[in-house]
Each structure stands twice: as structure tokens, then as C-alpha cells.
Tab-separated table of C-alpha atoms in Angstrom:
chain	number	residue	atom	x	y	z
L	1	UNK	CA	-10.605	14.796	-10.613
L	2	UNK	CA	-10.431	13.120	-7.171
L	3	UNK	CA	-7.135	11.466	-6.212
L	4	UNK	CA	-5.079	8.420	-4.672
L	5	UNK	CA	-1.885	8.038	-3.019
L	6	UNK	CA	-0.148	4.947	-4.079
L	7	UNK	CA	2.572	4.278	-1.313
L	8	UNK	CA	5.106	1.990	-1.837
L	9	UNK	CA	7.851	0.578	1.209
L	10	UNK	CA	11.177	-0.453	1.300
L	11	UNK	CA	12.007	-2.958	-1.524
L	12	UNK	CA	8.941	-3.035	-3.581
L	13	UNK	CA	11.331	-1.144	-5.878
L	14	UNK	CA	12.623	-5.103	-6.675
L	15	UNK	CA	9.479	-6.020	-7.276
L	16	UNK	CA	10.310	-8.153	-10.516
L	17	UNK	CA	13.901	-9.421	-9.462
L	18	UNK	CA	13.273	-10.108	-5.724
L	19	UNK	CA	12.193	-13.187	-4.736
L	20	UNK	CA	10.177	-13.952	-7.785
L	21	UNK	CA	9.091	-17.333	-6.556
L	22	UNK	CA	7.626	-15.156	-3.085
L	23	UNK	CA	6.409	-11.822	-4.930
L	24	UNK	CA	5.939	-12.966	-8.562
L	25	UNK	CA	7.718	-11.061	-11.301
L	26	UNK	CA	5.765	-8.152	-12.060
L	27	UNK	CA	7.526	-5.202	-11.420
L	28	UNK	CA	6.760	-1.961	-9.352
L	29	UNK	CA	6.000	-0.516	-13.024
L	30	UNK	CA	3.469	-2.895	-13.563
L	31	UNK	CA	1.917	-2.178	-9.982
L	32	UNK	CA	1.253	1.503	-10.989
L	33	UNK	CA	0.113	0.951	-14.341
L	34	UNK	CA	-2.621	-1.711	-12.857
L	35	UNK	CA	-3.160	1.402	-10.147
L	36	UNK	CA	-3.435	3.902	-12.669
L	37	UNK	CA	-5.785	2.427	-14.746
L	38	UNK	CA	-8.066	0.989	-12.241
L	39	UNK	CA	-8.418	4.203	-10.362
L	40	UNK	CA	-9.206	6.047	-13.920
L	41	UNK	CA	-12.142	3.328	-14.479
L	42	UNK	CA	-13.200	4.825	-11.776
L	43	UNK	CA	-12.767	8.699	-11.843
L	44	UNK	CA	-9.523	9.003	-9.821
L	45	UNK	CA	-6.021	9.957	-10.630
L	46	UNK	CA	-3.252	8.555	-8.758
L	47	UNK	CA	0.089	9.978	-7.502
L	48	UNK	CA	2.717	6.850	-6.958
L	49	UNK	CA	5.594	7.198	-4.679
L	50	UNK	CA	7.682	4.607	-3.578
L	51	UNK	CA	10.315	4.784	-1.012
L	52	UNK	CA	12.861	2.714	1.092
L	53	UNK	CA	13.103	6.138	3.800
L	54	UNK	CA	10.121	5.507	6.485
L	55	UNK	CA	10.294	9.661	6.636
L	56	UNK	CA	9.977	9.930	3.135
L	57	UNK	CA	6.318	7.840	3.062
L	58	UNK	CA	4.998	9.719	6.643
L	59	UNK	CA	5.897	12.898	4.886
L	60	UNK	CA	3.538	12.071	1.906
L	61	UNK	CA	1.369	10.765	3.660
L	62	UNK	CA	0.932	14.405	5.679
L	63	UNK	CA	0.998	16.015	2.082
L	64	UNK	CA	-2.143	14.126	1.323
L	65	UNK	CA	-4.364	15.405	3.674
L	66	UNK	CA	-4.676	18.354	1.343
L	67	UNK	CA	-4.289	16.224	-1.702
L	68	UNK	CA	-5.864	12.943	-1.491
L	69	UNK	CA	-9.199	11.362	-0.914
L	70	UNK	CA	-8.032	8.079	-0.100
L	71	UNK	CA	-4.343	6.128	0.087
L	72	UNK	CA	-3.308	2.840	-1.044
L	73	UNK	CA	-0.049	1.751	0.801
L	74	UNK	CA	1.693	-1.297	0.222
L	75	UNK	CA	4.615	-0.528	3.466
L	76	UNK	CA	6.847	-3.800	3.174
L	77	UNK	CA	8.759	-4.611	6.171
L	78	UNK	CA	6.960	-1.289	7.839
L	79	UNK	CA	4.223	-3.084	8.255
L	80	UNK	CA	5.552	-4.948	11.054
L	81	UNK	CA	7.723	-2.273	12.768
L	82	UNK	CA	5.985	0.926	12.682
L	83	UNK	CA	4.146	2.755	15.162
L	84	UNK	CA	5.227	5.999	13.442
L	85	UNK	CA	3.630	5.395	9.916
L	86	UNK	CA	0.860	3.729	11.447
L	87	UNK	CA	0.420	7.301	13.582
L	88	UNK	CA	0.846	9.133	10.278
L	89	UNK	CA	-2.072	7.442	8.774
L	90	UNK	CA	-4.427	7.540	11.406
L	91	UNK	CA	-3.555	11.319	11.724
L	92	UNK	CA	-4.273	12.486	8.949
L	93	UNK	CA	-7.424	10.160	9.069
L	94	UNK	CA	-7.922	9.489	5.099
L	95	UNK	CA	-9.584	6.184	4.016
L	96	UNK	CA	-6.865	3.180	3.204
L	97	UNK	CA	-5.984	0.202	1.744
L	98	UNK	CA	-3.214	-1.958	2.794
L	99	UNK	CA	-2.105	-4.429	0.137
L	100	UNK	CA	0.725	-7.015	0.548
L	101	UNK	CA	1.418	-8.514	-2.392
L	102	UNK	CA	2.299	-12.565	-0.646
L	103	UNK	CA	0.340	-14.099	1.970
L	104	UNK	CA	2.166	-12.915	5.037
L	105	UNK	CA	0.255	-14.909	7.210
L	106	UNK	CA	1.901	-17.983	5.761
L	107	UNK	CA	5.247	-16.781	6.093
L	108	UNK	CA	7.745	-16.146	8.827
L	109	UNK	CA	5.744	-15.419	12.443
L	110	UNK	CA	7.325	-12.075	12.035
L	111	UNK	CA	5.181	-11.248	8.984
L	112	UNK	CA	1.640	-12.147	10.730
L	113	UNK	CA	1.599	-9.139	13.154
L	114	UNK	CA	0.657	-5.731	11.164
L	115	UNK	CA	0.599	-2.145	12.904
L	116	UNK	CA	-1.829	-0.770	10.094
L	117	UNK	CA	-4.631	-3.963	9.134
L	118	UNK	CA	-6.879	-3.059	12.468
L	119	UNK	CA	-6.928	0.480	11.315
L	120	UNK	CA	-7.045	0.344	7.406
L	121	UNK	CA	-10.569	0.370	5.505
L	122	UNK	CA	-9.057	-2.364	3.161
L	123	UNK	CA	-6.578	-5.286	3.556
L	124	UNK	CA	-5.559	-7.727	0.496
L	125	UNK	CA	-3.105	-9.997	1.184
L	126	UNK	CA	-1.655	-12.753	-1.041
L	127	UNK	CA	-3.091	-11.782	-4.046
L	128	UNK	CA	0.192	-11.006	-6.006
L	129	UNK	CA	0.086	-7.514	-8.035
L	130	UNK	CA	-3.288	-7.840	-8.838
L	131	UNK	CA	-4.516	-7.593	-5.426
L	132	UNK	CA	-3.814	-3.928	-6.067
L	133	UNK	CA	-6.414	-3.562	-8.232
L	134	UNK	CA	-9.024	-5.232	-5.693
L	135	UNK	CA	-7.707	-2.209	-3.068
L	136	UNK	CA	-8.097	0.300	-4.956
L	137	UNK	CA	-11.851	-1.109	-6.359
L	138	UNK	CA	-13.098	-1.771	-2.566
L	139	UNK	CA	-11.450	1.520	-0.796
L	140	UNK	CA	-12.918	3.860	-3.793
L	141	UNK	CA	-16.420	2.386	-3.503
L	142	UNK	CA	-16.496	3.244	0.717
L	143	UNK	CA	-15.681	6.694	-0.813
L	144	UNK	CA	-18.365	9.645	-0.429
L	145	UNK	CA	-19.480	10.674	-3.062
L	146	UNK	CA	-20.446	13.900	-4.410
């Protein structure tokens, strides 16, 4: 069975208690379980990871090249401080979806610059935890098949 990467950056572990009003209250459980089953609709498995080490997500995302078809990252503050994990994903040159989770572009000016959205296959932003879901739907149908 074909397989996804679900990444996960620093803090989306709090998913649930942080912020609620800003990231709803769904929890990083819930995130994986939408993942899971929305990949399986469509013929995937999914290996989840989530990490607050920027290391610890460019080292999975190496392990995928042999591994994965496609990722879905969600990289939290990353986003809008990393060359490195942006290099690790365009190395290893596998389809993705970036997924934020609140509408960065209405939040702090900080938030509205992204090292991965020019690269990425997919970007959903603002949709709460169910913009997962859309990712994973949009970046498996791109997908070769066969």
C-alpha cells in the first residue's frame, strides 16, 4: 500500500490546549485520525510524526525518499524560519502539502512570509483541522498512478 508522511512542527503537540480561540480545540490526535482515515479512503497508509526538533522533521523527511510517495507537513513556526527544512523537502523532491491550521495571512506580518508555499504542490491555510483532510485529498489526486 502506498504511503504518506504526516509531519508535524513545533507545538502542534498543544493542539487542543493552545490557543483554542486561534487553532480550535481539536487535538494533534484528532489531526491523525482525520489523516489516517482520509488517506485509507484513498489507498494510502500514513506514518505521523510530530516534532518540536527542526533535525528531527529534516531527518524524516530524508527517510521518506525511500518510504513515501507524498508528505503532508504542517511545520509551525518553521514555516517562517527555515531554509534548511525547506532544502530538505525540495531535496528529496516528493510531492507536498503544506497545511496551517489558522489563517496566517491574517495574523502577525511575521506569519505571512512562508519558505515552503512557492515550492509545495498543496497549501491550505485557515481551514482549522479539517483542512488536513483537503491536503491530503488534493496532493493524493496529483499522484501517479499505477
Amino acid at each position: 500500500m502506498p504511503s504518506l508522511l504526516l509531519l508535524n512542527g513545533p507545538n502542534l503537540n498543544l493542539l487542543g490546549t493552545r490557543e483554542p480561540e486561534v487553532y480550535g480545540t481539536e487535538t494533534l490526535d484528532d489531526v491523525v485520525a482525520l489523516v489516517r482515515a482520509t488517506a485509507a479512503e484513498l489507498g494510502f497508509s500514513v506514518d505521523a510524526l510530530q516534532s518540536n526538533h527542526e533535525g528531527v522533521l529534516i531527518d524524516a523527511i530524508h527517510a521518506a525518499r525511500s518510504t513515501a510517495s507524498a508528505i503532508v507537513i504542517n511545520p509551525g513556526g518553521l514555516t517562517h524560519t527555515s531554509v534548511a527544512l525547506r532544502d530538505a523537502l525540495t531535496g528529496v523532491a516528493l510531492p507536498f502539502a503544506e497545511v496551517h491550521v489558522s489563517d496566517v495571512h491574517a495574523r502577525e506580518s511575521f506569519r505571512h512570509h512562508s519558505y515552503l508555499s512557492d515550492v509545495a504542490t498543496v497549501v491550505v491555510v485557515g481551514e482549522g483541522v479539517a483542512g488536513y483532510g483537503r491536503a491530503v485529498r488534493e496532493l493524493v489526486s496529483g499522484l501517479p498512478t499505477g
